[in-house]
Amino acid sequence: MSRAIYPGSFDPITLGHVDVIQRAAQLFESVIVAVAKNEAKNPLFNVEERVAMVEDAVAGLPGVIVRSLDGLLADFARQEEVYVMIRGLRAVSDFEFEFQMALMNRHLEPKLETVFLTPNENYIFLSSRIVKEVGRLGGDVSAFLPPSAARFLKEKFATLSDPKKSG
Ligand code: ADP
């Protein structure tokens, strides 16, 4: 059975991530989207919110499952017995970091191979970071997000600007 893991922060999931997941789902019988807790990165959304957004975005995609990931990817791969890692490559700027990660993961688990997929050119310049920066300033970024993530983002910034709305 050909299986792969697509790890990331997904803070929040964008249409670029969804594009990569769709491509991976055509290549592999099963794809585990692993949402990394990544507290050191100070995410805007906690891991439960990020998992919920990813689950909504991939609902109906056959063979795609969503898990949260706390700790090393190499340990997760061994635990799941899945040794193919999917990563997205956009512009040249992704290359150096992704290359370091791929080689470090292979050092930690020699069986681990990284497969790079490139999204539709519409998403080459799309990142969670830019979506958050523009959304925070009140810009409409819904064209770049799955509907549920767009809702979560709007609510998050409404809550942050008016803390009474929380809870
Ligand atoms: P991380 O914090 O692990 O980089 P991200 O959620 O930012 O997590 O990204 C997860 C993976 O998806 C990375 O390989 C990243 O390069 C890729 N990715 C992010 N945005 C896009 C996009 N618009 N198109 C293709 N791949 C993307």
Tab-separated table of C-alpha atoms and ligand atoms in Angstrom:
chain	number	residue	atom	x	y	z
A	1	MET	CA	0.000	0.000	0.000
A	2	SER	CA	1.566	3.312	-1.031
A	3	ARG	CA	1.245	5.865	1.700
A	4	ALA	CA	2.690	9.317	2.317
A	5	ILE	CA	2.772	11.963	5.041
A	6	TYR	CA	2.327	15.659	4.254
A	7	PRO	CA	3.563	17.560	7.303
A	8	GLY	CA	3.240	21.283	7.912
A	9	SER	CA	2.007	23.992	10.225
A	10	PHE	CA	-1.091	24.802	8.137
A	11	ASP	CA	-1.531	28.072	10.066
A	12	PRO	CA	-3.979	28.327	8.299
A	13	ILE	CA	-4.343	25.826	5.443
A	14	THR	CA	-4.401	27.674	2.078
A	15	LEU	CA	-5.510	26.652	-1.411
A	16	GLY	CA	-1.809	26.056	-2.158
A	17	HIS	CA	-1.708	23.333	0.504
A	18	VAL	CA	-5.001	21.890	-0.805
A	19	ASP	CA	-3.546	21.792	-4.317
A	20	VAL	CA	-0.524	19.801	-3.044
A	21	ILE	CA	-2.817	17.440	-1.076
A	22	GLN	CA	-4.941	16.798	-4.193
A	23	ARG	CA	-1.837	16.008	-6.249
A	24	ALA	CA	-0.478	13.713	-3.511
A	25	ALA	CA	-3.855	11.943	-3.252
A	26	GLN	CA	-3.596	11.046	-6.944
A	27	LEU	CA	-0.137	9.557	-6.483
A	28	PHE	CA	-0.625	7.685	-3.212
A	29	GLU	CA	-3.403	5.428	-1.944
A	30	SER	CA	-3.342	7.170	1.406
A	31	VAL	CA	-2.064	10.590	2.516
A	32	ILE	CA	-1.737	11.572	6.166
A	33	VAL	CA	-1.820	15.339	6.553
A	34	ALA	CA	0.184	15.861	9.758
A	35	VAL	CA	-0.520	19.187	11.440
A	36	ALA	CA	2.549	20.076	13.489
A	37	LYS	CA	1.901	21.611	16.889
A	38	ASN	CA	4.947	23.866	16.408
A	39	GLU	CA	4.445	25.993	19.503
A	40	ALA	CA	7.921	27.496	19.074
A	41	LYS	CA	6.656	29.110	15.853
A	42	ASN	CA	3.957	30.914	17.838
A	43	PRO	CA	1.073	29.931	15.546
A	44	LEU	CA	-1.992	32.146	15.189
A	45	PHE	CA	-4.279	29.098	15.535
A	46	ASN	CA	-3.852	26.329	18.087
A	47	VAL	CA	-3.381	22.818	16.759
A	48	GLU	CA	-7.046	21.837	17.318
A	49	GLU	CA	-8.205	24.801	15.225
A	50	ARG	CA	-5.669	23.983	12.495
A	51	VAL	CA	-6.723	20.306	12.423
A	52	ALA	CA	-10.394	21.363	12.174
A	53	MET	CA	-9.641	23.669	9.215
A	54	VAL	CA	-7.646	20.957	7.421
A	55	GLU	CA	-10.384	18.372	8.061
A	56	ASP	CA	-12.997	20.687	6.541
A	57	ALA	CA	-10.751	21.383	3.542
A	58	VAL	CA	-10.038	17.723	2.721
A	59	ALA	CA	-13.507	16.324	3.471
A	60	GLY	CA	-14.514	14.179	0.524
A	61	LEU	CA	-10.973	13.622	-0.753
A	62	PRO	CA	-10.564	9.837	-0.837
A	63	GLY	CA	-7.631	8.393	1.108
A	64	VAL	CA	-6.743	11.620	2.935
A	65	ILE	CA	-6.632	11.588	6.730
A	66	VAL	CA	-5.645	14.306	9.197
A	67	ARG	CA	-3.534	13.905	12.353
A	68	SER	CA	-1.816	16.275	14.722
A	69	LEU	CA	1.922	15.897	15.160
A	70	ASP	CA	3.868	16.716	18.303
A	71	GLY	CA	7.581	16.009	18.144
A	72	LEU	CA	9.891	14.697	15.475
A	73	LEU	CA	8.609	13.814	12.039
A	74	ALA	CA	11.057	10.882	11.895
A	75	ASP	CA	9.444	9.392	15.033
A	76	PHE	CA	5.963	9.911	13.572
A	77	ALA	CA	7.053	8.213	10.327
A	78	ARG	CA	8.344	5.172	12.242
A	79	GLN	CA	5.200	5.035	14.357
A	80	GLU	CA	2.950	5.133	11.256
A	81	GLU	CA	5.391	3.024	9.207
A	82	VAL	CA	5.173	5.562	6.392
A	83	TYR	CA	8.499	6.619	4.915
A	84	VAL	CA	7.471	9.026	2.158
A	85	MET	CA	7.276	12.696	3.046
A	86	ILE	CA	5.507	15.191	0.802
A	87	ARG	CA	6.638	18.814	0.760
A	88	GLY	CA	5.527	21.658	-1.453
A	89	LEU	CA	8.071	23.622	-3.453
A	90	ARG	CA	7.084	27.076	-4.596
A	91	ALA	CA	9.659	29.627	-5.625
A	92	VAL	CA	13.427	29.200	-5.323
A	93	SER	CA	13.158	30.668	-1.822
A	94	ASP	CA	11.747	27.379	-0.482
A	95	PHE	CA	14.582	25.316	-1.835
A	96	GLU	CA	17.351	25.811	0.724
A	97	PHE	CA	15.229	25.174	3.804
A	98	GLU	CA	13.409	22.223	2.234
A	99	PHE	CA	16.716	20.674	1.150
A	100	GLN	CA	18.122	20.973	4.697
A	101	MET	CA	14.958	19.433	6.145
A	102	ALA	CA	14.956	16.535	3.687
A	103	LEU	CA	18.579	15.658	4.462
A	104	MET	CA	18.124	16.074	8.216
A	105	ASN	CA	15.056	13.817	8.149
A	106	ARG	CA	16.997	11.217	6.196
A	107	HIS	CA	19.793	11.447	8.791
A	108	LEU	CA	17.258	10.824	11.569
A	109	GLU	CA	15.547	7.987	9.663
A	110	PRO	CA	17.515	6.639	6.685
A	111	LYS	CA	14.399	5.100	5.131
A	112	LEU	CA	12.726	8.506	4.862
A	113	GLU	CA	12.428	9.929	1.352
A	114	THR	CA	11.064	13.403	0.600
A	115	VAL	CA	8.928	13.942	-2.496
A	116	PHE	CA	8.541	17.543	-3.681
A	117	LEU	CA	5.376	18.628	-5.438
A	118	THR	CA	4.795	21.971	-7.116
A	119	PRO	CA	1.370	23.589	-6.980
A	120	ASN	CA	-0.634	25.147	-9.768
A	121	GLU	CA	1.127	28.365	-10.787
A	122	ASN	CA	-1.724	30.406	-9.280
A	123	TYR	CA	-0.464	29.381	-5.841
A	124	ILE	CA	3.282	29.742	-6.357
A	125	PHE	CA	3.403	32.994	-4.379
A	126	LEU	CA	0.831	32.023	-1.758
A	127	SER	CA	1.821	31.400	1.861
A	128	SER	CA	0.036	31.186	5.207
A	129	ARG	CA	2.238	34.060	6.367
A	130	ILE	CA	1.099	36.519	3.671
A	131	VAL	CA	-2.541	35.523	4.177
A	132	LYS	CA	-2.217	36.281	7.902
A	133	GLU	CA	-0.428	39.583	7.340
A	134	VAL	CA	-3.063	40.861	4.913
A	135	GLY	CA	-5.987	39.405	6.892
A	136	ARG	CA	-4.747	41.044	10.094
A	137	LEU	CA	-4.938	44.433	8.374
A	138	GLY	CA	-8.527	43.789	7.252
A	139	GLY	CA	-7.801	42.710	3.651
A	140	ASP	CA	-10.045	40.119	2.004
A	141	VAL	CA	-7.990	36.954	1.500
A	142	SER	CA	-10.912	34.546	1.102
A	143	ALA	CA	-9.964	33.862	-2.539
A	144	PHE	CA	-6.827	32.082	-1.294
A	145	LEU	CA	-8.401	29.954	1.429
A	146	PRO	CA	-10.807	27.025	1.698
A	147	PRO	CA	-14.177	28.405	2.947
A	148	SER	CA	-13.821	27.105	6.500
A	149	ALA	CA	-10.295	28.551	6.905
A	150	ALA	CA	-11.550	31.918	5.605
A	151	ARG	CA	-14.241	31.873	8.312
A	152	PHE	CA	-11.793	30.882	11.055
A	153	LEU	CA	-9.422	33.682	10.014
A	154	LYS	CA	-12.147	36.325	10.013
A	155	GLU	CA	-13.360	35.211	13.438
A	156	LYS	CA	-9.833	35.095	14.835
A	157	PHE	CA	-9.062	38.673	13.839
A	158	ALA	CA	-12.478	39.846	15.050
A	159	THR	CA	-11.741	38.235	18.429
A	160	LEU	CA	-8.226	39.633	18.591
A	161	SER	CA	-9.430	43.158	17.883
A	162	ASP	CA	-12.344	42.814	20.339
A	163	PRO	CA	-11.451	40.331	23.130
A	164	LYS	CA	-15.067	40.508	24.462
A	165	LYS	CA	-16.077	38.368	21.457
A	166	SER	CA	-14.000	35.416	22.689
A	167	GLY	CA	-15.565	32.523	24.652
B	1	ADP	P1	6.013	24.559	7.600
B	1	ADP	O1	5.895	25.389	8.826
B	1	ADP	O2	6.314	23.115	7.853
B	1	ADP	O3	6.842	25.138	6.488
B	1	ADP	P2	3.657	25.218	6.070
B	1	ADP	O4	2.262	24.937	6.471
B	1	ADP	O5	4.050	26.639	5.907
B	1	ADP	O6	4.504	24.456	7.120
B	1	ADP	O7	4.001	24.442	4.733
B	1	ADP	C1	3.919	23.045	4.643
B	1	ADP	C2	4.484	22.620	3.304
B	1	ADP	O8	3.633	23.115	2.277
B	1	ADP	C3	5.876	23.166	2.999
B	1	ADP	O9	6.569	22.199	2.244
B	1	ADP	C4	5.589	24.396	2.162
B	1	ADP	O10	6.672	24.686	1.278
B	1	ADP	C5	4.371	23.925	1.387
B	1	ADP	N1	3.525	25.024	0.937
B	1	ADP	C6	3.079	26.091	1.637
B	1	ADP	N2	2.344	26.914	0.848
B	1	ADP	C7	2.333	26.344	-0.392
B	1	ADP	C8	1.795	26.721	-1.643
B	1	ADP	N3	1.142	27.857	-1.827
B	1	ADP	N4	1.998	25.888	-2.679
B	1	ADP	C9	2.706	24.761	-2.533
B	1	ADP	N5	3.261	24.361	-1.386
B	1	ADP	C10	3.082	25.135	-0.333
